[in-house]
């Protein structure tokens, strides 16, 4: 029995691995088909002389030629099997939600909550998370059903403002990494719900109408088209958020919500360029503007860090003992083979600082998490002081020497 209990944390790690793996695979399948059909639709040769065929396309791939026809209406004879492409979306959402539970809800205390941001308990954190997921879909769906949907630009601006307000609110409730992931989860929920609630029902309506020899509901078809365009644009910000955990200078920044909004606009504008290009409109200026946007953002985030460096050049050589003491008391209580901090059975993410080698090996991550941002210790649970952060910083700038 005891072995089983001790196995539990390892089981969770493996479960995380398997579900994350599945999530990426089905996510690629979903986004891949979505990109493919978008591309296909825009590249069809429509100058075809036919009463039934709207456009055709030839392609060659993996050892075969493919000839695809898009029909003007439903097929005269329904094929035995019609492929729908819906489980890619559903399984992406289901596995994503499972990950949210495994990684975040089960570790709410240490990973979701940052007591310096908001002193909530795990139960409240989880209830709020669920409310944000449901709430963002309800708000978005309401806007789509309102007359605002007729005004594309206004809709996008209001959508962006609301999404930014939601991400701002999330950064005031959770730790920064959890806040970012929640924005992604809200957008991902909207995308999957679009498929489940609007796109697939509209396709069902189309198929049923064809089988009954009736006209399909045109309004349903139109809203499905709009939702699928929204999904197309949302893909880029969502994918950025999914990789953002590797970039602490984004989620760990003081104005992380603003950085997310700017990166999302840049991502969506690049998507817009490709969508226009597919329609043979070549607004090439969008690409250099997006690149310039990324460069400006990089300068905005990075320059303050360089200026700080210049001011502290007068420091004396930092004693390595001082560094090990700071790391031992402020970090080592969690990041050790046998953590002593309550609630930590094993070192988070397997990161340990038990020996000099452990510290040296992790210098870049220490800099990212403790100096260039104040993500660690989470919620400053061990009370690291600004001057201690500074000592670590100067030690690294002086070449991270371990000889006193
Ligand atoms: C109270 C426990 C605790 C303390 C104290 C703590 N950490 Fe962490 N650390 C965590 C947890 C939990 C994670 C995993 C966070 C996640 O996955 O979002 C983590 C993750 C990290 C990571 C990996 C981040 C990543 O996303 O790759 C680094 C590096 C790190 N900590 C360094 C430090 C340093 C340096 C200190 C001391 C200044 C410190 N930690 C103090 C709990 C702690």
Short mmCIF file of C-alpha atoms and ligand atoms in Angstrom, two decimals:
data_model
loop_
_atom_site.label_atom_id
_atom_site.label_comp_id
_atom_site.label_asym_id
_atom_site.label_seq_id
_atom_site.Cartn_x
_atom_site.Cartn_y
_atom_site.Cartn_z
CA UNK A 1 0.00 0.00 0.00
CA UNK A 2 2.78 2.36 0.98
CA UNK A 3 4.57 1.63 -2.30
CA UNK A 4 1.39 2.55 -4.12
CA UNK A 5 1.16 5.90 -2.29
CA UNK A 6 4.82 6.64 -2.99
CA UNK A 7 4.25 5.80 -6.64
CA UNK A 8 1.48 8.39 -6.92
CA UNK A 9 3.68 11.43 -7.79
CA UNK A 10 5.53 9.37 -10.42
CA UNK A 11 2.23 8.17 -11.79
CA UNK A 12 1.12 11.79 -12.16
CA UNK A 13 4.34 12.68 -14.02
CA UNK A 14 3.79 9.81 -16.46
CA UNK A 15 0.15 10.70 -16.87
CA UNK A 16 1.24 14.26 -17.66
CA UNK A 17 3.66 12.90 -20.27
CA UNK A 18 1.10 10.66 -21.97
CA UNK A 19 -1.74 13.20 -22.00
CA UNK A 20 0.56 16.01 -23.21
CA UNK A 21 1.81 13.74 -25.97
CA UNK A 22 -1.77 12.96 -27.03
CA UNK A 23 -2.72 16.63 -26.79
CA UNK A 24 0.04 17.66 -29.18
CA UNK A 25 -0.70 14.86 -31.65
CA UNK A 26 -4.44 15.52 -31.90
CA UNK A 27 -3.81 19.29 -31.81
CA UNK A 28 -1.53 18.98 -34.84
CA UNK A 29 -4.19 16.88 -36.58
CA UNK A 30 -6.86 19.50 -35.83
CA UNK A 31 -4.86 22.53 -36.85
CA UNK A 32 -3.37 20.65 -39.78
CA UNK A 33 -6.76 19.80 -41.27
CA UNK A 34 -8.02 23.30 -40.55
CA UNK A 35 -5.01 24.87 -42.32
CA UNK A 36 -5.28 22.35 -45.15
CA UNK A 37 -8.95 23.01 -45.88
CA UNK A 38 -8.44 26.75 -45.70
CA UNK A 39 -5.63 26.48 -48.17
CA UNK A 40 -7.56 24.04 -50.36
CA UNK A 41 -10.59 26.28 -50.56
CA UNK A 42 -8.52 29.27 -51.57
CA UNK A 43 -6.45 27.40 -54.15
CA UNK A 44 -9.29 25.67 -56.02
CA UNK A 45 -9.28 26.29 -59.73
CA UNK A 46 -12.72 27.82 -60.14
CA UNK A 47 -12.44 28.45 -63.85
CA UNK A 48 -13.91 25.12 -64.56
CA UNK A 49 -16.81 24.63 -66.90
CA UNK A 50 -19.24 22.47 -65.01
CA UNK A 51 -22.76 22.62 -63.61
CA UNK A 52 -21.88 20.60 -60.54
CA UNK A 53 -18.26 21.36 -59.76
CA UNK A 54 -17.39 24.64 -58.10
CA UNK A 55 -13.64 24.17 -58.31
CA UNK A 56 -10.99 21.51 -58.65
CA UNK A 57 -7.46 20.98 -57.48
CA UNK A 58 -4.68 18.61 -58.40
CA UNK A 59 -1.93 17.74 -56.02
CA UNK A 60 0.82 15.23 -55.61
CA UNK A 61 1.80 13.85 -52.22
CA UNK A 62 3.34 10.73 -50.75
CA UNK A 63 3.44 8.62 -53.87
CA UNK A 64 0.14 9.52 -55.47
CA UNK A 65 -1.82 12.09 -57.45
CA UNK A 66 -4.92 13.52 -55.83
CA UNK A 67 -7.77 15.11 -57.74
CA UNK A 68 -10.19 16.99 -55.53
CA UNK A 69 -13.49 18.49 -56.62
CA UNK A 70 -15.57 20.90 -54.59
CA UNK A 71 -19.22 20.54 -55.51
CA UNK A 72 -21.62 23.42 -55.94
CA UNK A 73 -24.30 21.64 -53.98
CA UNK A 74 -24.72 18.31 -52.24
CA UNK A 75 -23.69 15.11 -54.08
CA UNK A 76 -26.42 13.49 -56.18
CA UNK A 77 -25.58 10.13 -54.67
CA UNK A 78 -24.31 10.19 -51.11
CA UNK A 79 -21.06 8.29 -50.63
CA UNK A 80 -21.00 5.32 -48.26
CA UNK A 81 -18.64 7.15 -45.98
CA UNK A 82 -18.43 10.90 -45.42
CA UNK A 83 -15.48 12.20 -43.36
CA UNK A 84 -16.28 14.92 -40.85
CA UNK A 85 -13.05 16.01 -39.12
CA UNK A 86 -14.50 16.72 -35.71
CA UNK A 87 -12.76 14.32 -33.32
CA UNK A 88 -9.47 16.15 -33.83
CA UNK A 89 -11.03 19.23 -32.23
CA UNK A 90 -12.89 17.38 -29.49
CA UNK A 91 -9.92 15.26 -28.42
CA UNK A 92 -7.66 18.32 -28.41
CA UNK A 93 -10.00 20.05 -26.00
CA UNK A 94 -10.57 16.95 -23.85
CA UNK A 95 -6.84 16.21 -23.55
CA UNK A 96 -6.14 19.92 -22.91
CA UNK A 97 -8.69 20.00 -20.12
CA UNK A 98 -7.24 16.78 -18.69
CA UNK A 99 -3.82 18.48 -18.67
CA UNK A 100 -5.28 21.50 -16.90
CA UNK A 101 -6.49 19.11 -14.18
CA UNK A 102 -3.29 17.02 -13.98
CA UNK A 103 -0.80 19.88 -14.09
CA UNK A 104 -2.71 22.75 -12.53
CA UNK A 105 -5.78 21.70 -10.51
CA UNK A 106 -3.92 18.86 -8.74
CA UNK A 107 -1.06 21.25 -7.88
CA UNK A 108 -3.19 24.34 -7.42
CA UNK A 109 -1.39 25.42 -4.25
CA UNK A 110 2.09 25.49 -5.79
CA UNK A 111 1.45 26.12 -9.50
CA UNK A 112 -1.77 28.12 -9.85
CA UNK A 113 -1.69 30.30 -6.79
CA UNK A 114 0.76 33.11 -6.20
CA UNK A 115 0.04 34.58 -2.79
CA UNK A 116 1.74 37.86 -3.69
CA UNK A 117 -0.81 38.27 -6.48
CA UNK A 118 -3.93 37.01 -4.78
CA UNK A 119 -4.39 35.03 -1.60
CA UNK A 120 -7.00 32.50 -2.72
CA UNK A 121 -7.39 28.86 -1.74
CA UNK A 122 -7.06 25.98 -4.24
CA UNK A 123 -10.81 25.38 -4.33
CA UNK A 124 -11.54 29.01 -5.28
CA UNK A 125 -8.71 28.90 -7.83
CA UNK A 126 -10.26 25.88 -9.56
CA UNK A 127 -13.83 27.23 -9.47
CA UNK A 128 -12.59 30.52 -10.95
CA UNK A 129 -10.70 28.65 -13.64
CA UNK A 130 -13.85 26.76 -14.67
CA UNK A 131 -15.87 30.00 -14.60
CA UNK A 132 -13.36 31.73 -16.87
CA UNK A 133 -13.50 28.88 -19.39
CA UNK A 134 -17.30 28.85 -19.48
CA UNK A 135 -17.62 32.63 -19.17
CA UNK A 136 -15.35 33.47 -22.09
CA UNK A 137 -17.29 31.12 -24.36
CA UNK A 138 -20.63 32.64 -23.24
CA UNK A 139 -19.41 36.21 -23.83
CA UNK A 140 -17.91 35.33 -27.21
CA UNK A 141 -21.00 33.40 -28.32
CA UNK A 142 -23.22 36.28 -27.23
CA UNK A 143 -21.16 38.75 -29.29
CA UNK A 144 -21.30 36.44 -32.32
CA UNK A 145 -25.09 36.32 -32.09
CA UNK A 146 -25.38 40.11 -31.70
CA UNK A 147 -25.42 42.58 -34.57
CA UNK A 148 -21.75 43.34 -33.83
CA UNK A 149 -20.86 40.34 -35.98
CA UNK A 150 -21.81 42.36 -39.09
CA UNK A 151 -18.94 44.76 -38.41
CA UNK A 152 -15.79 42.71 -38.81
CA UNK A 153 -13.25 45.31 -37.72
CA UNK A 154 -15.24 46.54 -34.73
CA UNK A 155 -15.86 42.92 -33.73
CA UNK A 156 -12.12 42.17 -33.84
CA UNK A 157 -11.26 45.28 -31.81
CA UNK A 158 -13.87 44.59 -29.14
CA UNK A 159 -12.85 40.92 -29.10
CA UNK A 160 -9.22 41.89 -28.55
CA UNK A 161 -10.11 44.35 -25.79
CA UNK A 162 -12.27 41.78 -23.98
CA UNK A 163 -9.59 39.08 -24.33
CA UNK A 164 -7.02 41.53 -22.93
CA UNK A 165 -9.29 42.38 -19.99
CA UNK A 166 -9.69 38.64 -19.32
CA UNK A 167 -5.95 38.05 -19.46
CA UNK A 168 -5.32 41.09 -17.22
CA UNK A 169 -7.83 39.71 -14.71
CA UNK A 170 -6.18 36.28 -14.86
CA UNK A 171 -2.75 37.75 -14.10
CA UNK A 172 -4.28 39.35 -11.00
CA UNK A 173 -5.69 36.02 -9.82
CA UNK A 174 -3.06 33.38 -10.63
CA UNK A 175 0.69 33.03 -10.86
CA UNK A 176 1.94 34.34 -14.20
CA UNK A 177 2.52 31.01 -15.96
CA UNK A 178 -0.90 29.71 -14.89
CA UNK A 179 -2.50 32.99 -16.00
CA UNK A 180 -1.02 32.63 -19.51
CA UNK A 181 -2.10 29.01 -19.80
CA UNK A 182 -5.61 30.02 -18.76
CA UNK A 183 -5.86 32.59 -21.53
CA UNK A 184 -4.88 29.79 -23.93
CA UNK A 185 -7.41 27.46 -22.34
CA UNK A 186 -10.18 30.09 -22.69
CA UNK A 187 -9.37 30.67 -26.38
CA UNK A 188 -9.01 26.92 -26.99
CA UNK A 189 -12.39 26.36 -25.35
CA UNK A 190 -13.95 28.96 -27.65
CA UNK A 191 -12.38 27.24 -30.67
CA UNK A 192 -13.52 23.74 -29.70
CA UNK A 193 -16.99 24.99 -28.73
CA UNK A 194 -17.24 26.68 -32.14
CA UNK A 195 -16.71 23.28 -33.73
CA UNK A 196 -19.07 21.48 -31.38
CA UNK A 197 -21.80 24.06 -31.13
CA UNK A 198 -21.90 25.77 -34.51
CA UNK A 199 -19.71 24.24 -37.22
CA UNK A 200 -20.66 20.56 -36.88
CA UNK A 201 -24.40 21.29 -36.34
CA UNK A 202 -24.34 23.41 -39.49
CA UNK A 203 -22.72 20.57 -41.43
CA UNK A 204 -25.29 18.14 -40.03
CA UNK A 205 -28.02 20.48 -41.17
CA UNK A 206 -26.48 20.59 -44.65
CA UNK A 207 -26.26 16.80 -44.88
CA UNK A 208 -29.76 16.21 -43.50
CA UNK A 209 -31.25 18.80 -45.84
CA UNK A 210 -29.54 17.15 -48.81
CA UNK A 211 -30.76 13.71 -47.79
CA UNK A 212 -34.32 15.03 -47.42
CA UNK A 213 -34.00 16.96 -50.68
CA UNK A 214 -34.59 20.28 -48.93
CA UNK A 215 -32.70 23.58 -48.84
CA UNK A 216 -30.19 23.81 -45.97
CA UNK A 217 -30.49 26.63 -43.45
CA UNK A 218 -28.29 29.32 -45.02
CA UNK A 219 -27.92 31.26 -41.78
CA UNK A 220 -26.37 28.23 -40.09
CA UNK A 221 -23.92 27.87 -42.95
CA UNK A 222 -22.90 31.51 -42.71
CA UNK A 223 -22.30 31.48 -38.98
CA UNK A 224 -20.29 28.26 -39.34
CA UNK A 225 -18.10 30.01 -41.89
CA UNK A 226 -17.58 33.02 -39.56
CA UNK A 227 -16.70 30.80 -36.60
CA UNK A 228 -14.26 28.82 -38.66
CA UNK A 229 -12.53 32.06 -39.73
CA UNK A 230 -12.34 33.11 -36.06
CA UNK A 231 -10.78 29.74 -35.21
CA UNK A 232 -8.27 30.25 -37.97
CA UNK A 233 -7.06 33.54 -36.45
CA UNK A 234 -7.15 32.29 -32.87
CA UNK A 235 -4.80 29.42 -33.72
CA UNK A 236 -1.67 31.59 -33.65
CA UNK A 237 -2.10 33.22 -30.24
CA UNK A 238 -3.15 29.87 -28.75
CA UNK A 239 -0.05 28.14 -30.11
CA UNK A 240 2.14 30.94 -28.79
CA UNK A 241 0.64 30.55 -25.34
CA UNK A 242 1.27 26.80 -25.45
CA UNK A 243 4.99 27.37 -26.00
CA UNK A 244 5.22 30.48 -23.79
CA UNK A 245 6.26 28.40 -20.76
CA UNK A 246 9.72 28.28 -22.39
CA UNK A 247 9.96 32.06 -22.43
CA UNK A 248 9.85 33.48 -18.89
CA UNK A 249 10.62 36.97 -20.23
CA UNK A 250 7.07 37.00 -21.66
CA UNK A 251 4.87 35.50 -18.95
CA UNK A 252 7.14 36.72 -16.15
CA UNK A 253 7.11 40.37 -17.28
CA UNK A 254 5.37 43.00 -15.16
CA UNK A 255 3.00 43.76 -18.05
CA UNK A 256 2.67 40.16 -19.21
CA UNK A 257 -0.96 40.68 -20.23
CA UNK A 258 0.04 43.53 -22.54
CA UNK A 259 2.87 41.51 -24.07
CA UNK A 260 0.42 38.70 -24.74
CA UNK A 261 -2.00 41.10 -26.44
CA UNK A 262 0.74 42.55 -28.67
CA UNK A 263 2.14 39.12 -29.62
CA UNK A 264 -1.41 37.93 -30.39
CA UNK A 265 -2.05 40.90 -32.69
CA UNK A 266 1.27 40.26 -34.44
CA UNK A 267 0.45 36.54 -34.82
CA UNK A 268 -3.07 37.21 -36.09
CA UNK A 269 -1.75 39.78 -38.57
CA UNK A 270 0.66 37.22 -40.04
CA UNK A 271 -2.26 34.80 -40.35
CA UNK A 272 -4.17 37.63 -42.05
CA UNK A 273 -1.36 38.09 -44.56
CA UNK A 274 -1.53 34.41 -45.54
CA UNK A 275 -5.34 34.47 -45.73
CA UNK A 276 -5.16 37.47 -48.06
CA UNK A 277 -2.41 35.84 -50.08
CA UNK A 278 -4.62 32.80 -50.56
CA UNK A 279 -7.15 35.18 -52.09
CA UNK A 280 -4.35 36.50 -54.32
CA UNK A 281 -4.12 39.79 -52.42
CA UNK A 282 -0.46 40.42 -51.71
CA UNK A 283 -0.25 42.82 -48.75
CA UNK A 284 3.41 42.08 -48.24
CA UNK A 285 3.93 45.08 -45.92
CA UNK A 286 2.23 43.08 -43.16
CA UNK A 287 5.25 40.78 -42.78
CA UNK A 288 7.95 43.44 -42.19
CA UNK A 289 5.52 45.29 -39.92
CA UNK A 290 5.04 42.11 -37.88
CA UNK A 291 8.83 41.64 -37.69
CA UNK A 292 9.27 45.29 -36.67
CA UNK A 293 6.60 44.76 -34.00
CA UNK A 294 8.51 41.79 -32.57
CA UNK A 295 11.76 43.78 -32.57
CA UNK A 296 10.13 46.74 -30.76
CA UNK A 297 8.69 44.35 -28.20
CA UNK A 298 12.10 42.74 -27.72
CA UNK A 299 13.67 46.18 -27.15
CA UNK A 300 10.91 47.24 -24.76
CA UNK A 301 11.33 44.08 -22.67
CA UNK A 302 15.12 43.83 -22.80
CA UNK A 303 16.55 47.37 -22.64
CA UNK A 304 15.60 47.99 -18.99
CA UNK A 305 17.55 44.83 -18.08
CA UNK A 306 20.71 46.08 -19.81
CA UNK A 307 20.52 49.50 -18.15
CA UNK A 308 20.31 47.83 -14.75
CA UNK A 309 23.48 45.96 -15.54
CA UNK A 310 25.43 49.16 -16.16
CA UNK A 311 24.59 50.62 -12.76
CA UNK A 312 25.97 47.71 -10.79
CA UNK A 313 29.42 47.40 -12.28
CA UNK A 314 30.97 48.77 -9.07
CA UNK A 315 30.10 45.71 -6.98
CA UNK A 316 32.82 43.81 -5.18
CA UNK A 317 33.43 40.21 -6.13
CA UNK A 318 30.59 38.06 -4.80
CA UNK A 319 31.56 35.24 -2.49
CA UNK A 320 30.23 31.88 -3.76
CA UNK A 321 29.32 30.88 -0.20
CA UNK A 322 26.84 33.73 -0.15
CA UNK A 323 25.28 32.39 -3.36
CA UNK A 324 24.97 28.82 -2.07
CA UNK A 325 23.41 30.11 1.15
CA UNK A 326 20.77 32.11 -0.72
CA UNK A 327 19.97 29.16 -2.97
CA UNK A 328 19.93 26.73 -0.06
CA UNK A 329 17.43 28.73 2.00
CA UNK A 330 15.35 30.41 -0.69
CA UNK A 331 15.25 27.62 -3.30
CA UNK A 332 16.66 24.40 -1.85
CA UNK A 333 13.70 23.80 0.43
CA UNK A 334 11.73 22.79 -2.70
CA UNK A 335 14.46 22.13 -5.24
CA UNK A 336 16.26 19.27 -3.51
CA UNK A 337 16.22 15.51 -3.91
CA UNK A 338 14.34 15.48 -0.61
CA UNK A 339 12.46 18.76 -0.36
CA UNK A 340 11.66 20.02 3.12
CA UNK A 341 8.96 22.51 2.12
CA UNK A 342 5.53 21.32 3.20
CA UNK A 343 3.53 19.77 0.39
CA UNK A 344 6.55 19.02 -1.82
CA UNK A 345 7.24 15.29 -2.01
CA UNK A 346 9.78 15.64 -4.80
CA UNK A 347 11.63 18.50 -6.51
CA UNK A 348 9.38 20.51 -8.88
CA UNK A 349 10.14 19.62 -12.52
CA UNK A 350 13.02 17.54 -11.20
CA UNK A 351 15.12 20.67 -10.73
CA UNK A 352 17.54 20.40 -7.79
CA UNK A 353 20.19 22.71 -6.35
CA UNK A 354 21.83 20.27 -3.91
CA UNK A 355 25.39 20.56 -5.20
CA UNK A 356 27.60 23.19 -6.82
CA UNK A 357 27.25 21.29 -10.09
CA UNK A 358 23.44 21.45 -9.82
CA UNK A 359 23.63 25.22 -9.45
CA UNK A 360 26.09 25.70 -12.32
CA UNK A 361 24.02 23.48 -14.61
CA UNK A 362 20.93 25.60 -14.02
CA UNK A 363 22.45 29.08 -14.19
CA UNK A 364 20.49 30.15 -17.26
CA UNK A 365 17.20 29.03 -15.73
CA UNK A 366 18.04 30.69 -12.42
CA UNK A 367 18.73 33.93 -14.29
CA UNK A 368 15.45 33.63 -16.24
CA UNK A 369 13.33 32.82 -13.22
CA UNK A 370 14.88 34.85 -10.42
CA UNK A 371 16.79 37.78 -11.93
CA UNK A 372 15.21 38.70 -15.26
CA UNK A 373 11.80 38.09 -13.72
CA UNK A 374 10.62 37.29 -10.23
CA UNK A 375 8.75 34.10 -11.03
CA UNK A 376 10.75 32.05 -8.50
CA UNK A 377 10.29 31.40 -5.64
CA UNK A 378 6.58 31.05 -6.47
CA UNK A 379 4.65 33.73 -4.63
CA UNK A 380 7.99 34.46 -2.94
CA UNK A 381 7.09 31.73 -0.46
CA UNK A 382 10.59 31.69 1.01
CA UNK A 383 10.87 35.49 1.23
CA UNK A 384 13.88 36.15 -1.01
CA UNK A 385 14.90 39.83 -0.76
CA UNK A 386 15.74 42.22 -3.58
CA UNK A 387 19.32 42.44 -2.39
CA UNK A 388 19.63 38.65 -2.50
CA UNK A 389 18.35 38.63 -6.08
CA UNK A 390 20.95 41.28 -6.77
CA UNK A 391 23.76 39.18 -5.30
CA UNK A 392 22.80 36.27 -7.59
CA UNK A 393 22.69 38.68 -10.51
CA UNK A 394 26.08 40.23 -9.87
CA UNK A 395 27.60 36.78 -9.23
CA UNK A 396 26.42 35.61 -12.67
CA UNK A 397 27.61 38.82 -14.34
CA UNK A 398 31.02 38.39 -12.75
CA UNK A 399 31.27 35.02 -14.48
CA UNK A 400 29.61 32.71 -11.93
CA UNK A 401 32.88 31.71 -10.35
CA UNK A 402 32.82 28.96 -7.73
CA UNK A 403 36.30 29.72 -6.37
CA UNK A 404 36.33 32.20 -3.55
C1 LIG B 1 7.92 26.71 -2.58
C2 LIG B 1 8.65 25.91 -3.46
C3 LIG B 1 9.64 26.54 -4.40
C4 LIG B 1 10.67 27.37 -4.10
C5 LIG B 1 11.06 27.91 -2.74
C6 LIG B 1 11.36 27.64 -5.33
N1 LIG B 1 10.75 26.99 -6.35
FE1 LIG B 1 11.39 26.90 -8.27
N2 LIG B 1 9.77 25.82 -8.77
C7 LIG B 1 8.75 25.47 -7.92
C8 LIG B 1 7.66 24.90 -8.68
C9 LIG B 1 6.33 24.42 -8.13
C10 LIG B 1 8.07 24.93 -10.02
C11 LIG B 1 7.29 24.46 -11.24
C12 LIG B 1 6.56 25.66 -11.81
C13 LIG B 1 5.74 25.36 -13.03
O1 LIG B 1 5.85 24.29 -13.61
O2 LIG B 1 4.99 26.27 -13.40
C14 LIG B 1 9.40 25.49 -10.04
C15 LIG B 1 10.14 25.65 -11.19
C16 LIG B 1 11.40 26.21 -11.21
C17 LIG B 1 12.23 26.31 -12.39
C18 LIG B 1 11.87 25.82 -13.76
C19 LIG B 1 10.99 26.80 -14.46
C20 LIG B 1 10.55 26.35 -15.81
O3 LIG B 1 9.42 26.68 -16.15
O4 LIG B 1 11.32 25.70 -16.51
C21 LIG B 1 13.39 26.92 -12.02
C22 LIG B 1 14.59 27.23 -12.89
C23 LIG B 1 13.27 27.23 -10.62
N3 LIG B 1 12.06 26.78 -10.16
C24 LIG B 1 14.24 27.88 -9.91
C25 LIG B 1 14.07 28.28 -8.60
C26 LIG B 1 15.02 29.11 -7.87
C27 LIG B 1 16.33 29.60 -8.44
C28 LIG B 1 14.49 29.30 -6.65
C29 LIG B 1 15.07 30.13 -5.55
C30 LIG B 1 15.30 31.51 -5.78
C31 LIG B 1 13.26 28.57 -6.57
N4 LIG B 1 13.02 27.98 -7.78
C32 LIG B 1 12.46 28.47 -5.44
C33 LIG B 1 8.75 25.59 -6.55
C34 LIG B 1 9.68 26.33 -5.83
#
